[in-house]
Amino acid sequence: MGRYEGRVAIITGGARGIGFGIATRFAEEGASIAVVDLDETAAAEAAAKLPTGDGQKHTGIGCDVSDGEAATAAVERTVSELGGVHVLVNNAGITRDNLLFKMTEQDWDLVMGVHLKGAFNMTKAAQKHFTEQKLGKVLCLSSVSALGNRGQANYSAAKMGIQGFVRTLGIELGPYGINVNAIAPGFIATEMTDATAARLKMDVDKFRELNAEHNPVKRVGFPEDIAAAAAFLCSDESSYITGQTLYVDGGSTLV
Ligand code: NAP
């Protein structure tokens, strides 16, 4: 029996990259998935690619998580289409990198809006269901950049904010059977990091090679690496773990 049989999981930003990796892993373990992403067509296409066993159903929902009303509607649509909600992964993310003197107010607001307000909006909407059923798992995506990264004042602040968010919700929601944790990935090969290579005018493979050199395991990470940790942290096996941030980074923060 899969760890996620009978569970419904919402994965924001699930149409590609790390989010799609997590959605795939959860579906392989028996979950029904709501892929929530900016573009409904992309979300539906991703949902259609997920493995489907007995009793499983997936859906794609278009939603900008930084919009509170849209976030609430996405959670309610999940409940009505998939019959409930038990797991929320706040994965949607963007970057708007620049040195502070060049960073615009819009760059700041957009990054805060998607990462921090998006996690707030989605979690607030889902916790209503989680507290009623006395069961819920929330996982947020932080980053090694939370510890500081040149050119990412907005992203770094948002990702450290996520760590405070999960610590506080761990305290508030623990008594209701809800676990709230974060994963802080190191370099993961996705379109987000490929876009960074393009911005630096570097070849994607060269950029990955350089980043692989920066950690003790000497390789870059892949969405499957994050999905494996996520599958543990959102399962009942981790019910004594809450408010924590797990660094999944090939040891890059050790050196
Ligand atoms: P990605 O490939 O760029 O995928 C992000 C997804 O989020 C895209 O499908 C994007 O949709 C969606 N999205 C963006 N804004 C949204 C919004 N307002 N509402 C709903 N969906 C939205 O990124 P990734 O590399 O998989 O990263 C996933 C998460 O891990 C992010 O939170 C990121 O900060 C974090 N992370 C990544 C790395 C890494 O090395 N890749 C490292 C540390 C942390 P569109 O395609 O339509 O824009």
Short mmCIF file of C-alpha atoms and ligand atoms in Angstrom, two decimals:
data_model
loop_
_atom_site.label_atom_id
_atom_site.label_comp_id
_atom_site.label_asym_id
_atom_site.label_seq_id
_atom_site.Cartn_x
_atom_site.Cartn_y
_atom_site.Cartn_z
CA MET A 1 0.00 0.00 0.00
CA GLY A 2 1.40 3.41 -1.01
CA ARG A 3 2.04 5.96 1.73
CA TYR A 4 -0.33 8.38 -0.05
CA GLU A 5 -3.28 6.11 -0.85
CA GLY A 6 -6.53 7.98 -0.19
CA ARG A 7 -4.68 11.32 0.17
CA VAL A 8 -5.17 14.42 -1.95
CA ALA A 9 -2.19 16.74 -2.44
CA ILE A 10 -2.06 20.26 -3.86
CA ILE A 11 1.27 21.12 -5.47
CA THR A 12 1.67 24.79 -6.43
CA GLY A 13 3.98 25.49 -9.36
CA GLY A 14 3.47 21.80 -10.14
CA ALA A 15 3.44 22.08 -13.92
CA ARG A 16 7.21 21.69 -14.21
CA GLY A 17 10.55 21.42 -12.40
CA ILE A 18 10.66 20.52 -8.72
CA GLY A 19 6.86 20.80 -8.36
CA PHE A 20 6.23 18.32 -11.15
CA GLY A 21 8.85 15.99 -9.63
CA ILE A 22 7.02 16.10 -6.28
CA ALA A 23 3.62 15.60 -7.96
CA THR A 24 4.97 12.56 -9.84
CA ARG A 25 6.43 10.97 -6.71
CA PHE A 26 3.28 11.54 -4.63
CA ALA A 27 1.12 10.12 -7.45
CA GLU A 28 3.42 7.07 -7.70
CA GLU A 29 2.78 6.52 -3.98
CA GLY A 30 -1.01 6.67 -4.44
CA ALA A 31 -2.03 10.34 -4.07
CA SER A 32 -4.57 12.22 -6.14
CA ILE A 33 -2.97 15.49 -7.22
CA ALA A 34 -4.16 19.03 -7.89
CA VAL A 35 -1.48 20.67 -10.01
CA VAL A 36 -1.88 24.40 -9.33
CA ASP A 37 0.04 26.67 -11.66
CA LEU A 38 -0.24 30.09 -13.29
CA ASP A 39 -1.38 28.70 -16.62
CA GLU A 40 -4.38 26.33 -16.42
CA THR A 41 -3.52 24.59 -19.71
CA ALA A 42 0.03 23.82 -18.53
CA ALA A 43 -1.36 22.63 -15.18
CA ALA A 44 -3.89 20.34 -16.90
CA GLU A 45 -1.23 18.95 -19.26
CA ALA A 46 1.04 18.17 -16.31
CA ALA A 47 -1.83 16.53 -14.38
CA ALA A 48 -2.59 14.34 -17.42
CA LYS A 49 1.01 13.02 -17.38
CA LEU A 50 0.87 11.79 -13.76
CA PRO A 51 0.59 8.06 -13.01
CA THR A 52 -2.95 7.00 -12.13
CA GLY A 53 -3.83 3.84 -10.19
CA ASP A 54 -7.08 2.59 -8.68
CA GLY A 55 -9.11 5.36 -7.07
CA GLN A 56 -6.69 8.09 -8.14
CA LYS A 57 -7.69 11.21 -10.06
CA HIS A 58 -5.68 14.31 -10.92
CA THR A 59 -6.66 17.82 -11.91
CA GLY A 60 -4.96 20.96 -13.20
CA ILE A 61 -5.98 24.34 -11.81
CA GLY A 62 -4.90 27.76 -13.07
CA CYS A 63 -4.14 30.12 -10.18
CA ASP A 64 -1.80 32.95 -9.24
CA VAL A 65 -0.98 32.02 -5.64
CA SER A 66 -0.19 35.64 -4.78
CA ASP A 67 -3.90 36.45 -5.22
CA GLY A 68 -5.76 35.52 -2.03
CA GLU A 69 -9.16 34.97 -3.65
CA ALA A 70 -7.67 32.82 -6.41
CA ALA A 71 -5.76 30.75 -3.83
CA THR A 72 -8.93 30.10 -1.82
CA ALA A 73 -10.81 29.18 -5.00
CA ALA A 74 -8.02 26.73 -5.98
CA VAL A 75 -8.25 24.96 -2.63
CA GLU A 76 -12.06 24.79 -2.79
CA ARG A 77 -11.95 23.50 -6.38
CA THR A 78 -9.51 20.78 -5.29
CA VAL A 79 -11.89 19.69 -2.53
CA SER A 80 -14.89 19.58 -4.85
CA GLU A 81 -13.07 17.84 -7.75
CA LEU A 82 -10.88 15.41 -5.78
CA GLY A 83 -12.99 14.90 -2.64
CA GLY A 84 -10.77 16.57 -0.03
CA VAL A 85 -7.29 17.88 0.70
CA HIS A 86 -4.64 16.45 3.03
CA VAL A 87 -1.29 17.78 1.76
CA LEU A 88 -0.22 21.23 0.54
CA VAL A 89 3.16 21.86 -1.08
CA ASN A 90 3.94 25.57 -1.47
CA ASN A 91 6.44 25.25 -4.30
CA ALA A 92 5.52 28.02 -6.79
CA GLY A 93 8.43 30.40 -7.19
CA ILE A 94 10.10 33.03 -9.33
CA THR A 95 13.37 34.92 -9.31
CA ARG A 96 13.98 38.58 -10.12
CA ASP A 97 17.71 38.77 -9.36
CA ASN A 98 19.70 42.00 -9.23
CA LEU A 99 22.14 43.83 -7.02
CA LEU A 100 20.31 45.98 -4.49
CA PHE A 101 21.03 49.29 -6.25
CA LYS A 102 19.45 47.97 -9.45
CA MET A 103 16.59 46.01 -7.86
CA THR A 104 13.24 47.66 -8.47
CA GLU A 105 10.34 47.87 -6.06
CA GLN A 106 8.43 45.69 -8.51
CA ASP A 107 11.18 43.00 -8.41
CA TRP A 108 10.90 43.03 -4.62
CA ASP A 109 7.09 42.91 -4.53
CA LEU A 110 6.78 40.15 -7.16
CA VAL A 111 9.18 37.82 -5.35
CA MET A 112 7.59 38.47 -1.94
CA GLY A 113 4.15 38.08 -3.49
CA VAL A 114 4.73 34.63 -4.97
CA HIS A 115 6.93 33.04 -2.29
CA LEU A 116 5.71 34.54 0.98
CA LYS A 117 2.20 35.85 0.32
CA GLY A 118 1.53 32.84 -1.92
CA ALA A 119 2.49 30.42 0.88
CA PHE A 120 0.37 32.45 3.32
CA ASN A 121 -2.67 32.52 0.99
CA MET A 122 -2.60 28.82 0.15
CA THR A 123 -1.88 27.65 3.70
CA LYS A 124 -4.60 29.84 5.19
CA ALA A 125 -7.13 28.42 2.72
CA ALA A 126 -6.05 24.80 3.28
CA GLN A 127 -5.78 24.94 7.09
CA LYS A 128 -9.55 25.32 7.38
CA HIS A 129 -9.91 21.79 5.98
CA PHE A 130 -6.86 20.46 7.83
CA THR A 131 -8.06 21.66 11.25
CA GLU A 132 -11.59 20.29 10.68
CA GLN A 133 -10.26 16.82 9.85
CA LYS A 134 -7.38 17.04 12.36
CA LEU A 135 -4.93 15.99 9.65
CA GLY A 136 -2.77 18.01 7.32
CA LYS A 137 0.76 18.27 5.95
CA VAL A 138 2.23 21.54 4.73
CA LEU A 139 5.60 21.68 2.98
CA CYS A 140 7.17 24.93 1.79
CA LEU A 141 10.15 25.38 -0.50
CA SER A 142 12.92 27.48 1.05
CA SER A 143 16.43 27.58 -0.49
CA VAL A 144 20.11 27.60 0.42
CA SER A 145 19.87 31.23 -0.77
CA ALA A 146 18.05 31.95 2.52
CA LEU A 147 21.55 32.01 4.06
CA GLY A 148 22.55 34.87 1.74
CA ASN A 149 23.34 35.06 -1.98
CA ARG A 150 24.73 37.98 -3.96
CA GLY A 151 22.08 39.46 -6.28
CA GLN A 152 19.17 37.83 -4.49
CA ALA A 153 18.21 40.21 -1.64
CA ASN A 154 14.51 39.72 -2.45
CA TYR A 155 14.65 35.93 -2.97
CA SER A 156 16.94 35.35 0.02
CA ALA A 157 14.69 37.39 2.33
CA ALA A 158 11.61 35.52 1.08
CA LYS A 159 13.25 32.11 1.50
CA MET A 160 14.41 32.91 5.06
CA GLY A 161 10.91 34.26 5.68
CA ILE A 162 9.58 30.84 4.72
CA GLN A 163 11.69 29.29 7.48
CA GLY A 164 10.12 31.64 10.06
CA PHE A 165 6.69 30.92 8.60
CA VAL A 166 7.01 27.14 9.05
CA ARG A 167 8.44 27.49 12.57
CA THR A 168 5.49 29.65 13.62
CA LEU A 169 2.87 27.45 11.97
CA GLY A 170 4.52 24.41 13.53
CA ILE A 171 3.67 25.95 16.90
CA GLU A 172 0.16 27.11 15.95
CA LEU A 173 -1.05 24.08 14.01
CA GLY A 174 0.68 21.18 15.78
CA PRO A 175 -2.19 20.71 18.25
CA TYR A 176 -4.54 20.15 15.27
CA GLY A 177 -2.61 17.23 13.77
CA ILE A 178 -0.93 19.44 11.17
CA ASN A 179 2.79 19.24 10.38
CA VAL A 180 4.48 22.21 8.70
CA ASN A 181 8.01 21.89 7.37
CA ALA A 182 10.31 23.26 4.67
CA ILE A 183 12.93 21.92 2.31
CA ALA A 184 15.83 24.18 1.36
CA PRO A 185 17.23 22.85 -1.91
CA GLY A 186 20.71 23.57 -3.21
CA PHE A 187 21.27 23.78 -6.98
CA ILE A 188 18.56 21.76 -8.74
CA ALA A 189 18.61 21.35 -12.52
CA THR A 190 15.34 22.97 -13.68
CA GLU A 191 14.19 25.72 -16.01
CA MET A 192 14.74 28.18 -13.14
CA THR A 193 18.48 27.44 -12.95
CA ASP A 194 18.71 27.16 -16.76
CA ALA A 195 17.29 30.70 -16.92
CA THR A 196 20.01 31.85 -14.50
CA ALA A 197 22.65 30.31 -16.82
CA ALA A 198 21.11 32.21 -19.76
CA ARG A 199 21.12 35.46 -17.76
CA LEU A 200 24.83 34.95 -16.99
CA LYS A 201 25.39 34.14 -20.70
CA MET A 202 26.71 30.68 -19.76
CA ASP A 203 26.18 27.30 -21.39
CA VAL A 204 23.66 25.28 -19.30
CA ASP A 205 25.93 22.19 -19.01
CA LYS A 206 28.94 24.32 -18.04
CA PHE A 207 26.83 26.13 -15.42
CA ARG A 208 25.68 22.79 -13.96
CA GLU A 209 29.28 21.49 -13.93
CA LEU A 210 30.49 24.58 -12.06
CA ASN A 211 27.72 24.24 -9.49
CA ALA A 212 28.43 20.51 -9.07
CA GLU A 213 31.99 21.45 -8.04
CA HIS A 214 30.59 23.57 -5.19
CA ASN A 215 29.31 20.70 -3.05
CA PRO A 216 30.84 17.61 -1.45
CA VAL A 217 28.81 15.09 -3.47
CA LYS A 218 30.07 16.68 -6.72
CA ARG A 219 26.85 16.63 -8.67
CA VAL A 220 23.87 18.91 -9.12
CA GLY A 221 20.50 17.95 -7.69
CA PHE A 222 17.44 16.89 -9.66
CA PRO A 223 13.71 17.29 -8.91
CA GLU A 224 13.67 13.59 -7.86
CA ASP A 225 16.09 14.40 -5.01
CA ILE A 226 13.68 16.96 -3.58
CA ALA A 227 10.66 14.73 -4.27
CA ALA A 228 12.17 11.88 -2.21
CA ALA A 229 12.61 14.16 0.82
CA ALA A 230 9.17 15.71 0.27
CA ALA A 231 7.54 12.26 0.15
CA PHE A 232 8.95 11.55 3.61
CA LEU A 233 8.13 14.95 5.13
CA CYS A 234 4.50 14.88 3.93
CA SER A 235 3.89 11.27 5.00
CA ASP A 236 2.63 9.95 8.34
CA GLU A 237 6.16 8.64 9.02
CA SER A 238 7.25 12.18 9.86
CA SER A 239 4.36 13.05 12.19
CA TYR A 240 6.84 13.92 15.01
CA ILE A 241 8.68 16.43 12.81
CA THR A 242 7.34 19.98 12.54
CA GLY A 243 8.64 23.53 12.09
CA GLN A 244 11.86 22.22 10.53
CA THR A 245 13.83 23.15 7.42
CA LEU A 246 15.70 20.27 5.80
CA TYR A 247 18.63 21.29 3.58
CA VAL A 248 18.75 19.01 0.52
CA ASP A 249 21.82 20.43 -1.14
CA GLY A 250 24.52 17.77 -1.62
CA GLY A 251 26.22 19.30 1.44
CA SER A 252 26.82 22.68 -0.23
CA THR A 253 26.03 24.55 2.99
CA LEU A 254 28.74 22.55 4.82
CA VAL A 255 31.62 23.97 2.79
P1 NAP B 1 10.55 26.55 -12.10
O1 NAP B 1 11.07 25.45 -12.96
O2 NAP B 1 10.72 27.96 -12.54
O3 NAP B 1 9.00 26.25 -11.81
C1 NAP B 1 8.24 27.14 -11.04
C2 NAP B 1 6.79 26.95 -11.36
O4 NAP B 1 6.03 27.87 -10.54
C3 NAP B 1 6.44 27.28 -12.82
O5 NAP B 1 5.57 26.31 -13.35
C4 NAP B 1 5.76 28.64 -12.70
O6 NAP B 1 4.79 28.91 -13.70
C5 NAP B 1 5.07 28.50 -11.35
N1 NAP B 1 4.68 29.81 -10.81
C6 NAP B 1 5.40 30.96 -10.83
N2 NAP B 1 4.70 31.96 -10.27
C7 NAP B 1 3.52 31.43 -9.87
C8 NAP B 1 2.36 31.96 -9.25
N3 NAP B 1 2.30 33.27 -8.91
N4 NAP B 1 1.32 31.15 -9.00
C9 NAP B 1 1.36 29.84 -9.36
N5 NAP B 1 2.43 29.27 -9.96
C10 NAP B 1 3.50 30.06 -10.22
O7 NAP B 1 11.19 26.49 -10.63
P2 NAP B 1 11.87 25.26 -9.82
O8 NAP B 1 13.33 25.34 -10.05
O9 NAP B 1 11.15 24.02 -10.05
O10 NAP B 1 11.63 25.78 -8.32
C11 NAP B 1 10.52 25.35 -7.54
C12 NAP B 1 10.68 25.94 -6.13
O11 NAP B 1 11.90 25.51 -5.55
C13 NAP B 1 10.67 27.46 -6.09
O12 NAP B 1 10.01 27.92 -4.93
C14 NAP B 1 12.14 27.79 -6.02
O13 NAP B 1 12.36 29.06 -5.44
C15 NAP B 1 12.64 26.65 -5.14
N6 NAP B 1 14.08 26.38 -5.29
C16 NAP B 1 14.61 26.00 -6.51
C17 NAP B 1 15.97 25.75 -6.60
C18 NAP B 1 16.61 25.32 -7.89
O14 NAP B 1 17.87 25.23 -7.92
N7 NAP B 1 15.90 25.06 -8.96
C19 NAP B 1 16.79 25.88 -5.47
C20 NAP B 1 16.21 26.27 -4.27
C21 NAP B 1 14.86 26.51 -4.17
P3 NAP B 1 5.23 29.62 -15.08
O15 NAP B 1 6.01 28.59 -15.81
O16 NAP B 1 3.92 29.92 -15.76
O17 NAP B 1 6.02 30.82 -14.72
#
